[in-house]
Coordinates of C-alpha atoms and ligand atoms in Angstrom, one line a residue:
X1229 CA 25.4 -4.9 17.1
X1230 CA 25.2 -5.6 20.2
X1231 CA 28.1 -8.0 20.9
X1232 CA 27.4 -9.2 24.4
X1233 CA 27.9 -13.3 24.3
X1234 CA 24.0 -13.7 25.6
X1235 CA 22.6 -11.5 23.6
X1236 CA 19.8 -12.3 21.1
X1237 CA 21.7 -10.7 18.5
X1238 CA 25.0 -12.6 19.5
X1239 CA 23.0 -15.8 19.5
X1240 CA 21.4 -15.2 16.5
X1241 CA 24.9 -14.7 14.4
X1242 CA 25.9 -18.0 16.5
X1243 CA 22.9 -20.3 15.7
X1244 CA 20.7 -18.9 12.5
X1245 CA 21.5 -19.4 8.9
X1246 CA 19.1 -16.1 7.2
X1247 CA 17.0 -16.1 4.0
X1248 CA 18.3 -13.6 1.3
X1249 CA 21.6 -12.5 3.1
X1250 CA 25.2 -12.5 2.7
X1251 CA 25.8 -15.2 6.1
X1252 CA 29.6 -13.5 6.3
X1253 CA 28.1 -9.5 6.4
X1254 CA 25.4 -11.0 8.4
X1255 CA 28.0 -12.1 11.1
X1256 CA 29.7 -8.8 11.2
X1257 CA 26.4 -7.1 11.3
X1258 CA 24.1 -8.4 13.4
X1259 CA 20.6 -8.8 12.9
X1260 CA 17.5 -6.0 13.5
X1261 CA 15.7 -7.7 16.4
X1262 CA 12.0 -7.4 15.9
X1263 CA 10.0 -7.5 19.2
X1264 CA 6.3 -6.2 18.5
X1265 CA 4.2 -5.0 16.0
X1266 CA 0.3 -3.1 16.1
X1267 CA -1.3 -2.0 13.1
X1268 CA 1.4 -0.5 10.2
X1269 CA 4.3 -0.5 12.5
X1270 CA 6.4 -2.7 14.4
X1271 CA 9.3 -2.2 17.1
X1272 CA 13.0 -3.4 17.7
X1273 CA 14.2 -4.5 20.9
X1274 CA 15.8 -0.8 21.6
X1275 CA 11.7 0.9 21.6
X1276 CA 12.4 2.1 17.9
X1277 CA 9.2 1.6 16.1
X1278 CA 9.1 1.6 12.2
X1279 CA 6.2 1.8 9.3
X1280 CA 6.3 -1.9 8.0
X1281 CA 6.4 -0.3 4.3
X1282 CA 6.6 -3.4 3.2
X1283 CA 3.6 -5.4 5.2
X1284 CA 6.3 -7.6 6.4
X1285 CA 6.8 -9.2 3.2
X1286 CA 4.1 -8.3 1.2
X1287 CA 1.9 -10.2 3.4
X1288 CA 0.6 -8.6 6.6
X1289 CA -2.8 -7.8 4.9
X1290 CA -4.9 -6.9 8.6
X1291 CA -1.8 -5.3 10.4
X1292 CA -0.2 -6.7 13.0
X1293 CA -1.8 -7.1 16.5
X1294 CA -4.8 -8.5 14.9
X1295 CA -6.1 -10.0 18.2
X1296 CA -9.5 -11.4 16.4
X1297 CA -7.0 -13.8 14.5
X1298 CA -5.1 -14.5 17.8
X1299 CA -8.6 -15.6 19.4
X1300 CA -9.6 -17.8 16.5
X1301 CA -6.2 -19.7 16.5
X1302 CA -6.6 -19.9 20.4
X1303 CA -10.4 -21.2 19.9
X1304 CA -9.4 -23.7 16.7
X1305 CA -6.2 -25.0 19.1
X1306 CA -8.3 -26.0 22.1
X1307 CA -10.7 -27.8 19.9
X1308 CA -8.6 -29.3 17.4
X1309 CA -4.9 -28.4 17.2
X1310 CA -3.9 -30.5 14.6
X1311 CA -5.4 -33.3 11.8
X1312 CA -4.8 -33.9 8.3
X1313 CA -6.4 -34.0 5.1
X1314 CA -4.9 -37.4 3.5
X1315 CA -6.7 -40.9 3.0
X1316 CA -10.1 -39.0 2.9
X1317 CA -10.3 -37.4 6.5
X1318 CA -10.7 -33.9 6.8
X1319 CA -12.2 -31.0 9.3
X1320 CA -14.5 -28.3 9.4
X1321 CA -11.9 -25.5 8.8
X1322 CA -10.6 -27.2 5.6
X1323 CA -13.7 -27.6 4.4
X1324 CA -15.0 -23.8 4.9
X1325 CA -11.8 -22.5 3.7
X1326 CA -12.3 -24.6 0.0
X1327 CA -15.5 -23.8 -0.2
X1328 CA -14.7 -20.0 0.8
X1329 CA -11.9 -19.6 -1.7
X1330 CA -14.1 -21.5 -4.8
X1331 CA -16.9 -18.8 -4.2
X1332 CA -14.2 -15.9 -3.9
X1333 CA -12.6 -17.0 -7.3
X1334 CA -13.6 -14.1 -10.2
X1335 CA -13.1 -17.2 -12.4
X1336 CA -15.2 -21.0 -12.1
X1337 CA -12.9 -22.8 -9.9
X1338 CA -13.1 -26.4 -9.4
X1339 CA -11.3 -27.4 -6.4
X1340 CA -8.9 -25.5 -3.6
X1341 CA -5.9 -27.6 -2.6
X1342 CA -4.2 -26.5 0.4
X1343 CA -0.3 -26.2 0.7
X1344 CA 1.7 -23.9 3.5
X1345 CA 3.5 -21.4 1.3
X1346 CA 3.7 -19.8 -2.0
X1347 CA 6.7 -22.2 -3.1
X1348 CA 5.0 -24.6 -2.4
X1349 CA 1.5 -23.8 -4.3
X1350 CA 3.5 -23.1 -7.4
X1351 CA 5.8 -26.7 -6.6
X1352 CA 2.3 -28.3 -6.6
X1353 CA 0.9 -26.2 -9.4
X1354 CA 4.0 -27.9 -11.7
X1355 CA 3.1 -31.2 -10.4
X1356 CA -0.6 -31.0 -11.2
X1357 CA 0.2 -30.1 -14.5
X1358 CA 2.3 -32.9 -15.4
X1359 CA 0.2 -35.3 -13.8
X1360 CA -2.5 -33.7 -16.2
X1361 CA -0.5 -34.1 -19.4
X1362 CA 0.2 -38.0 -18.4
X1363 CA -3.0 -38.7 -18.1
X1364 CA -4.2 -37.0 -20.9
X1365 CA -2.0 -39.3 -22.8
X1366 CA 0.2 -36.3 -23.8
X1367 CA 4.0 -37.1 -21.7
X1368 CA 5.4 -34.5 -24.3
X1369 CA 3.7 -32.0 -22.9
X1370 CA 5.5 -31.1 -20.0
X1371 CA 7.6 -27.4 -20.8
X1372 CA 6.6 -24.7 -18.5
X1373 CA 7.0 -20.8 -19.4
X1374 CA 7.7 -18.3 -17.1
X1375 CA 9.2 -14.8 -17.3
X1376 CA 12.3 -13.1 -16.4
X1377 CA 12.3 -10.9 -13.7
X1378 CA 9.1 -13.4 -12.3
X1379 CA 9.1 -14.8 -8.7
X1380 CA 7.9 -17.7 -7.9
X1381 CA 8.9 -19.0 -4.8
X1382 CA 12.5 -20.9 -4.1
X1383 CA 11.8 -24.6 -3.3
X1384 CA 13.5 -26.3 -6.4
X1385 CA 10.9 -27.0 -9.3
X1386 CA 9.6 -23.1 -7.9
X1387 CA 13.1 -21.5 -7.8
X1388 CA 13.4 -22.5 -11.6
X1389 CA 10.2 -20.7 -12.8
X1390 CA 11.6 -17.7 -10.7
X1391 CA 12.8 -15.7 -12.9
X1392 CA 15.6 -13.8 -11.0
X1393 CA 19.9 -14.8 -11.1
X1394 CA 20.0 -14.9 -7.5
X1395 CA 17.6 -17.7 -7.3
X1396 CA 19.6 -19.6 -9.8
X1397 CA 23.2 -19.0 -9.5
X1398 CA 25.0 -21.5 -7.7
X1399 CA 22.0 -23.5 -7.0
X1400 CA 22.7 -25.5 -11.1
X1401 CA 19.2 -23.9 -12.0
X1402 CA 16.6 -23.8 -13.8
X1403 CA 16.0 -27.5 -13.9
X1404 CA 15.0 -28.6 -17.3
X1405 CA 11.9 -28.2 -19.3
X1406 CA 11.3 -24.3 -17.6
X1407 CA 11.8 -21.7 -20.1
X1408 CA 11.7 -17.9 -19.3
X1409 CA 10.0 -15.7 -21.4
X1410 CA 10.9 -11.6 -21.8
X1411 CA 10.1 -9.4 -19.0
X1412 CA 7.9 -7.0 -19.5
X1413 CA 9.7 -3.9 -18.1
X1414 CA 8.9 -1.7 -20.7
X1415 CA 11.5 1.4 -19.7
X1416 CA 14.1 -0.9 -19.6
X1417 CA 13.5 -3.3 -22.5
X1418 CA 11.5 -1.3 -24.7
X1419 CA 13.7 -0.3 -28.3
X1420 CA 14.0 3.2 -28.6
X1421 CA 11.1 4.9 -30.2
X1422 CA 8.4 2.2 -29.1
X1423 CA 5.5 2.7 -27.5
X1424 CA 3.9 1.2 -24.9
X1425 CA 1.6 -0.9 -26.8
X1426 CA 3.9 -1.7 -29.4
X1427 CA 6.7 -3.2 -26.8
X1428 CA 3.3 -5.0 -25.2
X1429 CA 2.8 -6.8 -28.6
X1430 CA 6.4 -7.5 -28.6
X1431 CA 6.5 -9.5 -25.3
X1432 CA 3.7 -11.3 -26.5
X1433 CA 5.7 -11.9 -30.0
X1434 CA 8.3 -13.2 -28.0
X1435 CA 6.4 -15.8 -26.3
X1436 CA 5.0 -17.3 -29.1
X1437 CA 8.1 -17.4 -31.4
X1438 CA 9.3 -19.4 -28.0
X1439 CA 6.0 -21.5 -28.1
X1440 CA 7.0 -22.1 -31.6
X1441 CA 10.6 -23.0 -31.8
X1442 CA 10.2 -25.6 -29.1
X1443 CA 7.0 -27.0 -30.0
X1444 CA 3.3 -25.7 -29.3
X1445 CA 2.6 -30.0 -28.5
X1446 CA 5.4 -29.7 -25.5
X1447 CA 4.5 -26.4 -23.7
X1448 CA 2.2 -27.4 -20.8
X1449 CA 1.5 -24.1 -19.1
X1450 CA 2.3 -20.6 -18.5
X1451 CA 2.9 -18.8 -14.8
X1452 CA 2.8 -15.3 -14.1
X1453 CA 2.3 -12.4 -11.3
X1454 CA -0.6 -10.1 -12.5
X1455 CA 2.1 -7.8 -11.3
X1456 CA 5.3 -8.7 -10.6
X1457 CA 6.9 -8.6 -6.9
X1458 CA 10.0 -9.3 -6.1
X1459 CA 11.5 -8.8 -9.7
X1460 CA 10.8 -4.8 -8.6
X1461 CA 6.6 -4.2 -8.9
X1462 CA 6.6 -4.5 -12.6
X1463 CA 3.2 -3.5 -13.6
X1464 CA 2.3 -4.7 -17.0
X1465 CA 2.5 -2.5 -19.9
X1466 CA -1.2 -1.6 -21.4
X1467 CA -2.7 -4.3 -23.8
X1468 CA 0.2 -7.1 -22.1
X1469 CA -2.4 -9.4 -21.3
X1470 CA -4.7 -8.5 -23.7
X1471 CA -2.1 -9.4 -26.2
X1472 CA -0.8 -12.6 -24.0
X1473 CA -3.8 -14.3 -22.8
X1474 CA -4.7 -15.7 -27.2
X1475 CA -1.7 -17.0 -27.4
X1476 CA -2.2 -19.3 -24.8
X1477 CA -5.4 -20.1 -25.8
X1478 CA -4.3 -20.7 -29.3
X1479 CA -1.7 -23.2 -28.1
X1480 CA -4.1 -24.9 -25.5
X1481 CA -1.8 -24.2 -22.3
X1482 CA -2.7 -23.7 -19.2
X1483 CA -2.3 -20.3 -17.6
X1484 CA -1.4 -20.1 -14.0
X1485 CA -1.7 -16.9 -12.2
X1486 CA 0.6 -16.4 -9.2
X1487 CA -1.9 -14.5 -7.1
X1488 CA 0.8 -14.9 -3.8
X1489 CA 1.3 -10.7 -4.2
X1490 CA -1.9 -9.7 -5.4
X1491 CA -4.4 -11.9 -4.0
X1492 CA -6.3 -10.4 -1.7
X1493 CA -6.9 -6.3 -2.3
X1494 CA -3.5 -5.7 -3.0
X1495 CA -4.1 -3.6 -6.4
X1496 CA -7.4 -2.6 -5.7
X1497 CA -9.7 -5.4 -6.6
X1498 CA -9.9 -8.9 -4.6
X1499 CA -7.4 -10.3 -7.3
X1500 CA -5.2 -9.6 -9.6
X1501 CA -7.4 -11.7 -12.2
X1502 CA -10.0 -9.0 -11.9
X1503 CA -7.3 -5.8 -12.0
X1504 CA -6.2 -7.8 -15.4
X1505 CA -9.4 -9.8 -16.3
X1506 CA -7.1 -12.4 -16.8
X1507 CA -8.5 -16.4 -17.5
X1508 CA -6.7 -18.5 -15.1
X1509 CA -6.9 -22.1 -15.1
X1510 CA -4.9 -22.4 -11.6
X1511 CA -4.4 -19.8 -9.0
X1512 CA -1.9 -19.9 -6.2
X1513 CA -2.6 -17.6 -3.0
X1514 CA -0.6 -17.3 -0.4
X1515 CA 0.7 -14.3 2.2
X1516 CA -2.7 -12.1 2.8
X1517 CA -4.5 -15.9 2.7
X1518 CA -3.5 -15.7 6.3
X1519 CA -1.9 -12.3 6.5
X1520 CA 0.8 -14.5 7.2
X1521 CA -0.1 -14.6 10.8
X1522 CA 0.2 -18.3 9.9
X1523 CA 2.1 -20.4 7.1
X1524 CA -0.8 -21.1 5.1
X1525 CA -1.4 -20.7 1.2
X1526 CA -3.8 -23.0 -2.0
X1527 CA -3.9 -23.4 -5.0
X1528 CA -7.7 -23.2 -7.2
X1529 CA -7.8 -25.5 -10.2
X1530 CA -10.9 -25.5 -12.6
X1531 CA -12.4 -28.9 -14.0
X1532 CA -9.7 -28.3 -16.8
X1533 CA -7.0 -29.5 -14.2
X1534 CA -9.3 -31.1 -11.5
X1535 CA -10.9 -33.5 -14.0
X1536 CA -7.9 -35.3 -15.9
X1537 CA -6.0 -35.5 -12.2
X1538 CA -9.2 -37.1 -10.5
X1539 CA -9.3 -39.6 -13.3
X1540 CA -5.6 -40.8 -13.5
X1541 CA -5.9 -40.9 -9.5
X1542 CA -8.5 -43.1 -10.3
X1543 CA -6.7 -45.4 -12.8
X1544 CA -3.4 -45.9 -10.6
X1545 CA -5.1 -45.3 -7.3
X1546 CA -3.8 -42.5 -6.3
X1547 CA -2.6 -39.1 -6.0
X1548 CA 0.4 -39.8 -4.5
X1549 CA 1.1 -35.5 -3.1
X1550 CA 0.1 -34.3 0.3
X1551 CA 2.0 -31.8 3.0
X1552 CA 2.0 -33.1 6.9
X1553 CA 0.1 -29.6 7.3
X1554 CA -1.6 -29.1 4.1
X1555 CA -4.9 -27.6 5.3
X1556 CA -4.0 -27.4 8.6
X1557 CA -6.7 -26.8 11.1
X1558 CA -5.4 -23.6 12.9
X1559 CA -4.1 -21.8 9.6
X1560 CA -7.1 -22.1 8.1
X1561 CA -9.2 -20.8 11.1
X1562 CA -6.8 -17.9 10.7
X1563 CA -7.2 -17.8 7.3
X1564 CA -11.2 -18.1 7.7
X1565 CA -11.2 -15.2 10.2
X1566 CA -8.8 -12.9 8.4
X1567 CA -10.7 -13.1 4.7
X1568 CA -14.0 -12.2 7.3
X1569 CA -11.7 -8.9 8.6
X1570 CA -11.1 -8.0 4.7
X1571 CA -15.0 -8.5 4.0
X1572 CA -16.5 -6.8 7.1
X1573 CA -13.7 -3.7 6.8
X1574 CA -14.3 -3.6 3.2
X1575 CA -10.5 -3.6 2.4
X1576 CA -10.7 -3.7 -1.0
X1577 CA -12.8 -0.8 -1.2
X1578 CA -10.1 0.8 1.3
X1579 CA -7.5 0.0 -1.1
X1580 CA -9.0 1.7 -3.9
X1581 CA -9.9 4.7 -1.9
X1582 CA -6.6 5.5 -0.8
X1583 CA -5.1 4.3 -3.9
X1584 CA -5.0 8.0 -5.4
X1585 CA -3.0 9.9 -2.3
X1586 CA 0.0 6.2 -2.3
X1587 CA 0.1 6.9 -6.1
X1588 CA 0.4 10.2 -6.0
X1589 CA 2.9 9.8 -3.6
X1590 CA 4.8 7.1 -4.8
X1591 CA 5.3 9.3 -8.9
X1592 CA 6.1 12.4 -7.1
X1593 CA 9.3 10.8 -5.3
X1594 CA 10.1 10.1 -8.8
X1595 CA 10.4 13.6 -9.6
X1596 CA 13.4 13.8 -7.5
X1597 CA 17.5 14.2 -9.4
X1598 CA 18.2 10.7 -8.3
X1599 CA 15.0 8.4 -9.4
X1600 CA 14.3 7.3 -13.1
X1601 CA 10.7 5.4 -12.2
X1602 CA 8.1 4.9 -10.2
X1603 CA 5.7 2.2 -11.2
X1604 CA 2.3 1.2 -9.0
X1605 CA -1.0 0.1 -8.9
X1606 CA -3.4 -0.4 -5.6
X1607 CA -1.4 -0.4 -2.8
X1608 CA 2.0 -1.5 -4.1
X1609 CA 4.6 0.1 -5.8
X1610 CA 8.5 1.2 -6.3
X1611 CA 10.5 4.0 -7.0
X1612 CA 13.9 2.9 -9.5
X1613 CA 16.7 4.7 -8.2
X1614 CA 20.0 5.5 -10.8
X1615 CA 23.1 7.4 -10.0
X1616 CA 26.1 6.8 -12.5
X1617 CA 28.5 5.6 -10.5
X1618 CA 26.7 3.7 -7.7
X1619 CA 24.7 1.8 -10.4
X1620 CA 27.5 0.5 -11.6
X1621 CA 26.8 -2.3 -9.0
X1622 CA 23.3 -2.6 -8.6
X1623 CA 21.8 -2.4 -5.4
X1624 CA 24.0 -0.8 -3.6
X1625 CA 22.2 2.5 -3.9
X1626 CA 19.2 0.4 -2.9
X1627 CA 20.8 -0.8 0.4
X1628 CA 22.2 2.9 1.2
X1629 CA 18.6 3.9 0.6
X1630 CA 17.0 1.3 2.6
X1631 CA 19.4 2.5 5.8
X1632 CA 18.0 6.1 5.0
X1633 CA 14.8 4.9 5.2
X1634 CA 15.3 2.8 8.4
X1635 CA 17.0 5.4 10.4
X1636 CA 13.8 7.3 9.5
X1637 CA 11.6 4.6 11.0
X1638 CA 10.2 3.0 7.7
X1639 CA 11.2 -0.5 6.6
X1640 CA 11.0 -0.4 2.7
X1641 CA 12.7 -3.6 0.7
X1642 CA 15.2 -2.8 -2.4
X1643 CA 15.1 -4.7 -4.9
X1644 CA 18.5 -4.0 -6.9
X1645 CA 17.8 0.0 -6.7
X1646 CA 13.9 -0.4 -6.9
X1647 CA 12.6 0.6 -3.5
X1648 CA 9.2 -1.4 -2.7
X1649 CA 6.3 0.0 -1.0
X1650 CA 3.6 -2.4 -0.1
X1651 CA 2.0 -1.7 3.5
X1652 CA -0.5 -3.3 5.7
X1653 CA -4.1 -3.0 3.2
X1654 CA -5.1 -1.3 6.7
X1655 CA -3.0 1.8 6.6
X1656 CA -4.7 5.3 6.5
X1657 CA -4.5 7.9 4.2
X1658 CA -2.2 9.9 6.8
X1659 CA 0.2 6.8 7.7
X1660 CA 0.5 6.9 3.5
X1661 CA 1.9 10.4 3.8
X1662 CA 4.2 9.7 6.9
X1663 CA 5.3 6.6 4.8
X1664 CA 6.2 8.7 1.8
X1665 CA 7.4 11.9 4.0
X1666 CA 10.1 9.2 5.4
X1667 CA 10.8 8.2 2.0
X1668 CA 11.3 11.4 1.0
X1669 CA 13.6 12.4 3.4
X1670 CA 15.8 9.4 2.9
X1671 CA 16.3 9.9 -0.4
X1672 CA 17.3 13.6 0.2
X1673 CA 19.7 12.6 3.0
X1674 CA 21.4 10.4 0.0
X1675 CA 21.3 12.8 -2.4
X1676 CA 23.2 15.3 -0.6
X1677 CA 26.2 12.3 0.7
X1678 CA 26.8 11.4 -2.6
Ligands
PMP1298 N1 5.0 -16.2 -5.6 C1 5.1 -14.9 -5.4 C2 4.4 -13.9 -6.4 C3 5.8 -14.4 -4.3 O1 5.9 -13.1 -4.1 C4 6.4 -15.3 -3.4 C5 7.1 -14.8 -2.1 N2 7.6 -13.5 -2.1 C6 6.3 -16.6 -3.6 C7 5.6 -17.1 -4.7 C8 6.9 -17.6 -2.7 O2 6.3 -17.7 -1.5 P1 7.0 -18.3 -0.2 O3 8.1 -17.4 0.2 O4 5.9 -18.4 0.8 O5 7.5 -19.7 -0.6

């Protein structure tokens, strides 16, 4: 690091508390100062430039440099930098976002309601849904299921459904009333001798003994990733949601998808819903929404939600919930411009054309000595690594990987020893081999050291 008292990485270890780090390494390390970024790649502040493997985080749909979404915050600023959406006012961007995102949904959608990121959506989510049970006369009903492994976002309500140890220990959560359901990683959790299908009907075994023991009346709902994120790109076992999605329909709770990953293109449709055909009755989008160029993200509720919350509104006068920026004027012109870029470019269609080649890609780094999996679908995915005695604490393979990777110019994420791919929607079929020929090469330069 470079320990000069004015330098931004100095000052950084001197004034910034980090997300997701260990603040004593941190200070001993230093940070990676990131300058500039254009399409896939982005530079540090010594020139070296890296493939953003990981679309910042999971989010830079458009690439970066977008200058069409520079100009429309610029044009939205000068007009109107700033105005809410509380005691009935509102603005033209609001407005054309909602409307936007209702038409987008593969599933009737009522309403959008606009919060500024994915911890937030799901926070509001939670709060809609117990608002709902109250005024349908039904206070029991207020349990939430989520999975292990799941993420959901950190604020606190969120942080509980988040499925992951890290997010809970030494923070005294879950909060109660969140349950967690099995994950449904089938290589590690499947019983020996069962198939895919068969450990698929076993997840969804699992959720309704759960259902059952605590009380079909007191479960209110049911969050999940089309495909997991941040608990390692867990894509669901064949027949998961074909076996799920009954259940909750036989128990009458709600089903929230957590499109904050998949929204968007990301596994080769516009959402996950489609990928899935899943029946959501709230979805939460975030990180393409805006390809983060902006903190923006919404949640879409159909009339099963919107109707019971307008009417207890009604009756006490209020819904007393609103964000300073929810809806803001500028994110949302971002947002407008940047689901126009995905349109106009077909991205989607982009997605599933390159698909293939990242797929093929991604499995054939799991041929290599030290992986055991590579899971994937669209344009995300991650190769588990193992080795015996580094395994012993997980992720630290994953980090030795990750500097591999980022001395070879490619900025991957590890998740315990699951390396995550998920670039820019944008990147080209030969960016997807120098991604992967980086990869590759990191893995080999670990290989051989250990
Ligand atoms: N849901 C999912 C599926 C996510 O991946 C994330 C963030 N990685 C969140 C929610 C939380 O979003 P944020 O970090 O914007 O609060």
């Amino acid at each position: 690091m470079n320990q000069l008292p004015n330098s931004i990485e100095a000052r950084d270890v001197a004034f910034q508390l980090h997300s997701y780090m260990d603040a004593r390494k941190h200070e001993e390390n230093g940070p990676l100062v990131i300058e500039k970024g254009d399409g896939i790649f982005v530079e540090d502040n010594n020139g070296k430039r890296y493939i953003e493997g990981m679309a910042g985080l999971w989010s830079v749909a458009v690439g970066f440099g977008e200058k069409r979404l520079v100009e429309a915050a610029a044009r939205q600023m000068e007009k109107l930098p700033y105005y809410h959406t509380f005691t009935g006012k509102t603005h033209g961007p609001s407005v054309e976002l909602a409307e936007k995102l209702v038409a987008m949904a593969p599933v009737p959608m009522s309403k959008a309601y606009f919060t500024n990121s994915g911890s937030e959506a799901n926070d509001t989510a939670i709060k809609l849904i117990w608002y709902r049970s109250n005024a349908l006369g039904k206070p029991e009903r207020k349990k939430i299921i989520s999975r292990v492994r799941g993420y959901h976002g950190v604020t606190i309500a969120s942080a509980s459904l988040t499925g992951l140890p890290n997010n809970h220990r030494s923070f005294d959560l879950p909060i109660e009333n969140i349950l967690h359901t099995s994950s449904p990683h089938y290589r590690s959790m499947k019983k020996d001798g069962e198939s895919e299908q068969d450990f698929a009907k076993r997840c969804a075994q699992d959720l309704e003994d759960m259902i059952l023991a605590e009380g079909p009346e007191t479960i209110a709902a049911f969050f999940a990733e089309p495909v997991m994120g941040a608990g390692g790109v867990v894509v669901p076992p064949e027949g998961y949601w074909e076996a799920v999605q009954p259940i909750l329909k036989k128990y009458d709770i709600l089903f929230v998808a957590d499109e904050v990953i998949c929204g968007f293109g990301r596994t080769g449709n516009m959402f996950g819903t489609e990928t899935f055909k899943l029946e959501p009755d709230i979805m939460t989008l975030s990180k393409a929404l805006s390809s983060s160029y902006l903190p923006m993200s919404a949640l879409l509720v159909n009339e099963k939600v919107y109707g019971p919350v307008a009417d207890e509104s009604h009756k006490i006068g209020v819904w007393g919930h609103g964000y300073t920026a929810s809806g803001h004027p500028v994110a949302a012109a971002v947002a407008l411009e940047n689901l126009k870029i995905i349109e106009e470019r077909d991205l989607v269609g982009h997605v599933r054309d390159i698909s293939p080649t990242f797929l093929k890609r991604l499995h054939a780094l799991s041929e290599h000595p030290l992986a055991v999996e590579s899971r994937g679908i669209g344009l995300i995915g991650a190769v588990e690594l193992h080795h015996d005695e580094m395994s012993k604490t997980p992720g630290v393979l994953g980090a030795r990987t990750n500097m591999a990777f980022h001395e070879g110019g490619l900025i991957s994420r590890n998740m315990g020893d699951s390396m995550a791919f998920c670039p820019p929607l944008i990147i080209s079929e030969k960016e997807v081999n120098d991604m992967f020929d980086i990869a590759e090469a990191g893995i080999e330069t670990i290989s051989k050291a250990l």
